[in-house]
Amino acid sequence: MNPESSLELRLPSHVPLEDDNYFLPPPTSAKGFSNPIYQPWERLVSRLPALIESRELQMEVQKLPVLSTGSLCSGLEWREAYVVLCFLANGYIWASSLPVDTLPPALSVPLLEVAGRLELPPVATYAGLVLWNYTNTKSNGFRPESLQVRYTFTGTSDEAWFYLISVAIEAEGRHVVQLVFSAMDNLETKDFLEAEDALAQIGKIIGKMNDILGRIHERCKPDVFYHRIRPFLRGSRGIPSLPRGVFYDQGDTKGEWRGYRGGSNGQSALFHFLDIVLG
């Protein structure tokens, strides 16, 4: 940790830790969209596991109208649209034994608009699968048992647990952020004992994060993850069965072949933060 880099890493403003989750957004409400125009999306995503299981998802998506994003009325609704459309898009592509290489306009047009607005790739990412896809209906903090996911591809408790373990790790890791800046401040003022104490606390928190990760096997069976869940987390880049990626059909002969990496915990800003400050 280099004290000279502290100004580069400092957050825009210091908010008390108890009032700020830093890289973890607050739990998402289950209200959905305020405008009923988006009910076709909501109806499909609420039935997503069943439609995938019955192999009806692709047929149902083909019936969707191309909905305008103009009625999304808040940042939360733009995020909700991203989550819903990413689940529908990845489900559509990977619902069959062989992936579909063309995303229809009913998904590609709004997904490209929403992803562009949020400056994210138009594919299921860590943000869409995990960070914006959980809610907390209990009062006992961020233990994975107290959390719920809103959407899954498979409807299995294994998939929900996989996402919730990631949320719980993010929640524990948020305590590291303020400690890092405290340690840097202490190094700048040559208060080495306080800096050492902050680093010791950081080490304990990372240990707790590791303990949470170790709980993944409690409810997420390896064979279920590998054979049923993992295929839906794929992207469209570097996939032999999608040599050109996926064609995002925008209608009227418009569209583009695109390739993206799939969702991964490696996209966690917290992990990158730790990598930068701890080397």
Short mmCIF file of C-alpha atoms in Angstrom, two decimals:
data_model
loop_
_atom_site.label_atom_id
_atom_site.label_comp_id
_atom_site.label_asym_id
_atom_site.label_seq_id
_atom_site.Cartn_x
_atom_site.Cartn_y
_atom_site.Cartn_z
CA MET A 1 0.00 0.00 0.00
CA ASN A 2 1.61 3.22 -1.18
CA PRO A 3 0.59 6.32 0.83
CA GLU A 4 1.38 8.52 -2.16
CA SER A 5 -1.51 6.91 -4.06
CA SER A 6 -4.13 7.76 -1.43
CA LEU A 7 -5.42 10.83 -3.23
CA GLU A 8 -6.01 8.78 -6.37
CA LEU A 9 -8.01 6.17 -4.48
CA ARG A 10 -9.97 8.49 -2.21
CA LEU A 11 -13.73 8.39 -2.64
CA PRO A 12 -15.48 11.57 -3.81
CA SER A 13 -16.80 12.21 -0.30
CA HIS A 14 -16.48 10.50 3.05
CA VAL A 15 -19.77 8.99 4.11
CA PRO A 16 -20.00 7.20 7.48
CA LEU A 17 -19.61 3.48 6.90
CA GLU A 18 -22.91 2.62 8.51
CA ASP A 19 -24.67 4.86 5.98
CA ASP A 20 -22.89 3.56 2.89
CA ASN A 21 -22.56 0.13 1.34
CA TYR A 22 -19.92 1.43 -1.06
CA PHE A 23 -19.79 -1.11 -3.91
CA LEU A 24 -22.93 -2.98 -2.81
CA PRO A 25 -26.20 -1.31 -3.82
CA PRO A 26 -29.02 -1.41 -1.26
CA PRO A 27 -31.56 -4.24 -1.54
CA THR A 28 -33.89 -3.95 -4.50
CA SER A 29 -37.60 -3.64 -3.81
CA ALA A 30 -39.99 -6.09 -5.40
CA LYS A 31 -42.23 -3.37 -6.85
CA GLY A 32 -41.02 -3.69 -10.42
CA PHE A 33 -42.02 -1.03 -12.93
CA SER A 34 -44.47 1.77 -12.24
CA ASN A 35 -45.78 1.80 -15.82
CA PRO A 36 -47.90 -1.21 -16.88
CA ILE A 37 -46.42 -1.00 -20.38
CA TYR A 38 -43.62 -3.25 -19.10
CA GLN A 39 -45.91 -6.02 -17.88
CA PRO A 40 -44.97 -8.27 -20.85
CA TRP A 41 -41.37 -8.29 -19.61
CA GLU A 42 -42.48 -8.89 -16.02
CA ARG A 43 -44.78 -11.75 -16.95
CA LEU A 44 -42.04 -13.55 -18.85
CA VAL A 45 -39.27 -13.11 -16.29
CA SER A 46 -41.57 -14.24 -13.47
CA ARG A 47 -42.08 -17.52 -15.36
CA LEU A 48 -38.54 -17.80 -16.69
CA PRO A 49 -37.50 -21.11 -15.06
CA ALA A 50 -40.75 -22.80 -16.11
CA LEU A 51 -40.52 -21.47 -19.66
CA ILE A 52 -36.93 -22.66 -19.97
CA GLU A 53 -37.84 -26.07 -18.56
CA SER A 54 -40.76 -26.47 -20.99
CA ARG A 55 -38.70 -25.10 -23.90
CA GLU A 56 -41.33 -22.42 -24.52
CA LEU A 57 -39.23 -19.35 -23.73
CA GLN A 58 -38.02 -18.68 -27.26
CA MET A 59 -41.54 -18.97 -28.64
CA GLU A 60 -42.90 -16.59 -25.99
CA VAL A 61 -40.14 -14.04 -26.59
CA GLN A 62 -41.00 -14.02 -30.29
CA LYS A 63 -44.49 -12.79 -29.32
CA LEU A 64 -43.14 -9.80 -27.37
CA PRO A 65 -43.64 -6.29 -28.76
CA VAL A 66 -40.67 -3.95 -28.99
CA LEU A 67 -41.22 -1.73 -25.96
CA SER A 68 -39.87 1.79 -25.67
CA THR A 69 -37.59 2.58 -22.75
CA GLY A 70 -39.04 6.09 -22.62
CA SER A 71 -41.41 5.21 -19.77
CA LEU A 72 -38.65 4.14 -17.38
CA CYS A 73 -38.96 6.89 -14.81
CA SER A 74 -36.05 6.47 -12.39
CA GLY A 75 -32.56 5.12 -12.06
CA LEU A 76 -33.96 2.15 -10.17
CA GLU A 77 -36.28 1.33 -13.06
CA TRP A 78 -33.41 1.52 -15.56
CA ARG A 79 -31.53 -0.95 -13.38
CA GLU A 80 -34.60 -3.16 -13.11
CA ALA A 81 -34.96 -3.13 -16.89
CA TYR A 82 -31.32 -4.15 -17.25
CA VAL A 83 -31.74 -7.07 -14.85
CA VAL A 84 -34.98 -8.29 -16.43
CA LEU A 85 -33.76 -7.98 -20.02
CA CYS A 86 -30.43 -9.64 -19.26
CA PHE A 87 -32.16 -12.63 -17.69
CA LEU A 88 -34.53 -12.88 -20.64
CA ALA A 89 -31.73 -12.46 -23.20
CA ASN A 90 -29.35 -15.00 -21.68
CA GLY A 91 -32.25 -17.37 -21.11
CA TYR A 92 -33.33 -16.98 -24.73
CA ILE A 93 -29.84 -17.66 -26.09
CA TRP A 94 -29.06 -20.66 -23.88
CA ALA A 95 -32.49 -22.27 -23.38
CA SER A 96 -31.85 -24.92 -26.05
CA SER A 97 -29.21 -27.61 -26.28
CA LEU A 98 -27.46 -25.42 -28.85
CA PRO A 99 -27.34 -21.64 -28.35
CA VAL A 100 -29.38 -19.28 -30.51
CA ASP A 101 -27.15 -16.81 -32.32
CA THR A 102 -29.74 -14.08 -32.97
CA LEU A 103 -31.41 -11.95 -30.32
CA PRO A 104 -34.78 -10.66 -31.59
CA PRO A 105 -35.63 -6.94 -31.65
CA ALA A 106 -38.06 -7.26 -28.73
CA LEU A 107 -35.04 -7.93 -26.51
CA SER A 108 -32.08 -6.45 -28.36
CA VAL A 109 -33.54 -2.97 -28.97
CA PRO A 110 -34.46 -2.13 -25.35
CA LEU A 111 -31.46 -4.01 -23.95
CA LEU A 112 -29.03 -2.01 -26.06
CA GLU A 113 -30.72 1.22 -24.99
CA VAL A 114 -30.73 0.32 -21.30
CA ALA A 115 -27.17 -1.02 -21.32
CA GLY A 116 -25.99 2.11 -23.11
CA ARG A 117 -27.69 4.32 -20.55
CA LEU A 118 -26.08 2.41 -17.66
CA GLU A 119 -22.72 2.06 -19.46
CA LEU A 120 -22.77 -1.72 -19.14
CA PRO A 121 -22.49 -4.46 -21.77
CA PRO A 122 -25.83 -5.80 -23.07
CA VAL A 123 -25.37 -9.23 -21.53
CA ALA A 124 -25.89 -10.76 -18.10
CA THR A 125 -23.15 -9.35 -15.87
CA TYR A 126 -22.29 -9.52 -12.17
CA ALA A 127 -24.30 -6.33 -11.67
CA GLY A 128 -27.41 -7.79 -13.25
CA LEU A 129 -27.13 -11.28 -11.80
CA VAL A 130 -26.05 -10.36 -8.27
CA LEU A 131 -25.78 -6.73 -7.20
CA TRP A 132 -29.19 -5.58 -8.48
CA ASN A 133 -30.95 -8.92 -8.06
CA TYR A 134 -31.34 -9.35 -4.32
CA THR A 135 -33.72 -8.21 -1.64
CA ASN A 136 -33.65 -8.40 2.14
CA THR A 137 -36.94 -9.24 3.82
CA LYS A 138 -35.53 -9.88 7.29
CA SER A 139 -33.81 -7.71 9.85
CA ASN A 140 -30.74 -9.83 10.63
CA GLY A 141 -28.32 -8.12 8.29
CA PHE A 142 -26.65 -9.61 5.26
CA ARG A 143 -26.39 -13.24 6.21
CA PRO A 144 -27.22 -15.22 3.06
CA GLU A 145 -30.12 -16.86 4.91
CA SER A 146 -31.77 -13.46 5.35
CA LEU A 147 -31.55 -12.55 1.66
CA GLN A 148 -33.59 -13.50 -1.38
CA VAL A 149 -32.91 -13.30 -5.08
CA ARG A 150 -35.56 -11.93 -7.38
CA TYR A 151 -34.82 -13.84 -10.57
CA THR A 152 -33.10 -17.07 -11.55
CA PHE A 153 -32.80 -19.14 -14.71
CA THR A 154 -33.37 -22.53 -13.11
CA GLY A 155 -35.66 -21.86 -10.16
CA THR A 156 -33.31 -23.91 -7.99
CA SER A 157 -32.22 -23.02 -4.47
CA ASP A 158 -28.69 -23.82 -5.67
CA GLU A 159 -28.72 -20.91 -8.11
CA ALA A 160 -30.23 -18.53 -5.55
CA TRP A 161 -27.61 -19.54 -2.96
CA PHE A 162 -24.80 -19.02 -5.48
CA TYR A 163 -25.88 -15.40 -6.00
CA LEU A 164 -26.60 -14.75 -2.32
CA ILE A 165 -23.18 -15.93 -1.18
CA SER A 166 -21.74 -13.28 -3.50
CA VAL A 167 -24.02 -10.62 -1.99
CA ALA A 168 -22.99 -11.63 1.54
CA ILE A 169 -19.30 -11.42 0.59
CA GLU A 170 -19.86 -7.94 -0.85
CA ALA A 171 -21.69 -6.91 2.32
CA GLU A 172 -18.86 -8.09 4.56
CA GLY A 173 -16.25 -6.58 2.28
CA ARG A 174 -17.81 -3.12 2.34
CA HIS A 175 -16.25 -2.62 5.78
CA VAL A 176 -12.81 -2.75 4.17
CA VAL A 177 -13.23 0.44 2.17
CA GLN A 178 -13.19 2.98 4.99
CA LEU A 179 -10.41 1.06 6.74
CA VAL A 180 -8.24 1.33 3.64
CA PHE A 181 -8.59 5.10 3.54
CA SER A 182 -8.00 5.31 7.28
CA ALA A 183 -4.80 3.31 6.90
CA MET A 184 -3.65 5.60 4.11
CA ASP A 185 -4.38 8.69 6.20
CA ASN A 186 -2.40 7.16 9.06
CA LEU A 187 0.53 6.40 6.80
CA GLU A 188 0.54 9.98 5.54
CA THR A 189 0.70 11.29 9.11
CA LYS A 190 3.23 8.59 10.06
CA ASP A 191 0.86 7.15 12.66
CA PHE A 192 2.14 3.66 11.98
CA LEU A 193 0.49 1.96 14.96
CA GLU A 194 -2.96 3.10 13.82
CA ALA A 195 -2.15 2.05 10.26
CA GLU A 196 -1.07 -1.36 11.51
CA ASP A 197 -4.31 -1.70 13.45
CA ALA A 198 -6.37 -0.81 10.36
CA LEU A 199 -4.49 -3.38 8.28
CA ALA A 200 -5.07 -6.02 10.95
CA GLN A 201 -8.81 -5.28 10.83
CA ILE A 202 -8.74 -5.53 7.04
CA GLY A 203 -7.12 -8.95 7.34
CA LYS A 204 -9.86 -10.13 9.70
CA ILE A 205 -12.58 -8.95 7.33
CA ILE A 206 -10.98 -10.72 4.38
CA GLY A 207 -10.89 -13.83 6.56
CA LYS A 208 -14.64 -13.48 7.17
CA MET A 209 -15.21 -13.05 3.44
CA ASN A 210 -13.32 -16.28 2.86
CA ASP A 211 -15.46 -18.02 5.49
CA ILE A 212 -18.63 -16.90 3.68
CA LEU A 213 -17.26 -18.21 0.40
CA GLY A 214 -16.65 -21.54 2.11
CA ARG A 215 -20.40 -21.83 2.72
CA ILE A 216 -21.14 -22.06 -1.01
CA HIS A 217 -21.28 -25.87 -0.80
CA GLU A 218 -24.00 -25.82 1.87
CA ARG A 219 -26.77 -25.26 -0.67
CA CYS A 220 -25.14 -25.12 -4.11
CA LYS A 221 -24.31 -28.60 -5.34
CA PRO A 222 -21.36 -28.72 -7.77
CA ASP A 223 -23.16 -30.88 -10.34
CA VAL A 224 -26.21 -28.59 -10.35
CA PHE A 225 -24.03 -25.54 -10.78
CA TYR A 226 -21.93 -27.04 -13.55
CA HIS A 227 -24.66 -28.66 -15.62
CA ARG A 228 -27.72 -26.47 -14.99
CA ILE A 229 -26.64 -23.01 -13.82
CA ARG A 230 -23.27 -22.29 -15.42
CA PRO A 231 -24.51 -22.55 -19.05
CA PHE A 232 -26.82 -19.56 -18.52
CA LEU A 233 -23.97 -17.42 -17.20
CA ARG A 234 -22.03 -17.68 -20.45
CA GLY A 235 -21.48 -14.76 -22.73
CA SER A 236 -21.08 -14.82 -26.49
CA ARG A 237 -17.35 -14.33 -26.89
CA GLY A 238 -14.89 -17.17 -27.29
CA ILE A 239 -17.71 -19.73 -27.52
CA PRO A 240 -17.10 -22.39 -30.21
CA SER A 241 -20.84 -22.80 -30.83
CA LEU A 242 -21.15 -19.02 -31.33
CA PRO A 243 -18.18 -18.33 -33.64
CA ARG A 244 -19.48 -14.87 -34.62
CA GLY A 245 -21.01 -14.06 -31.27
CA VAL A 246 -24.69 -13.08 -31.17
CA PHE A 247 -26.49 -10.96 -33.73
CA TYR A 248 -28.41 -8.18 -31.97
CA ASP A 249 -31.27 -7.77 -34.43
CA GLN A 250 -32.69 -4.24 -34.28
CA GLY A 251 -35.26 -4.72 -37.02
CA ASP A 252 -35.56 -3.07 -40.43
CA THR A 253 -32.44 -4.95 -41.60
CA LYS A 254 -30.41 -3.26 -38.85
CA GLY A 255 -28.26 -5.11 -36.38
CA GLU A 256 -24.75 -6.09 -35.41
CA TRP A 257 -22.78 -9.17 -34.42
CA ARG A 258 -21.46 -8.73 -30.88
CA GLY A 259 -19.40 -10.81 -28.50
CA TYR A 260 -19.25 -10.34 -24.73
CA ARG A 261 -17.86 -12.18 -21.75
CA GLY A 262 -20.49 -13.62 -19.43
CA GLY A 263 -21.22 -12.74 -15.82
CA SER A 264 -18.42 -13.45 -13.36
CA ASN A 265 -17.45 -12.59 -9.80
CA GLY A 266 -14.27 -11.29 -11.38
CA GLN A 267 -16.39 -8.27 -12.38
CA SER A 268 -16.80 -7.29 -8.71
CA ALA A 269 -15.52 -3.76 -8.11
CA LEU A 270 -14.74 -4.74 -4.52
CA PHE A 271 -12.32 -7.45 -5.65
CA HIS A 272 -10.58 -5.04 -8.01
CA PHE A 273 -10.38 -2.47 -5.21
CA LEU A 274 -8.71 -5.00 -2.91
CA ASP A 275 -6.35 -6.05 -5.66
CA ILE A 276 -5.29 -2.43 -6.24
CA VAL A 277 -4.79 -1.42 -2.62
CA LEU A 278 -3.21 -4.65 -1.40
CA GLY A 279 -1.34 -5.59 -4.54
#
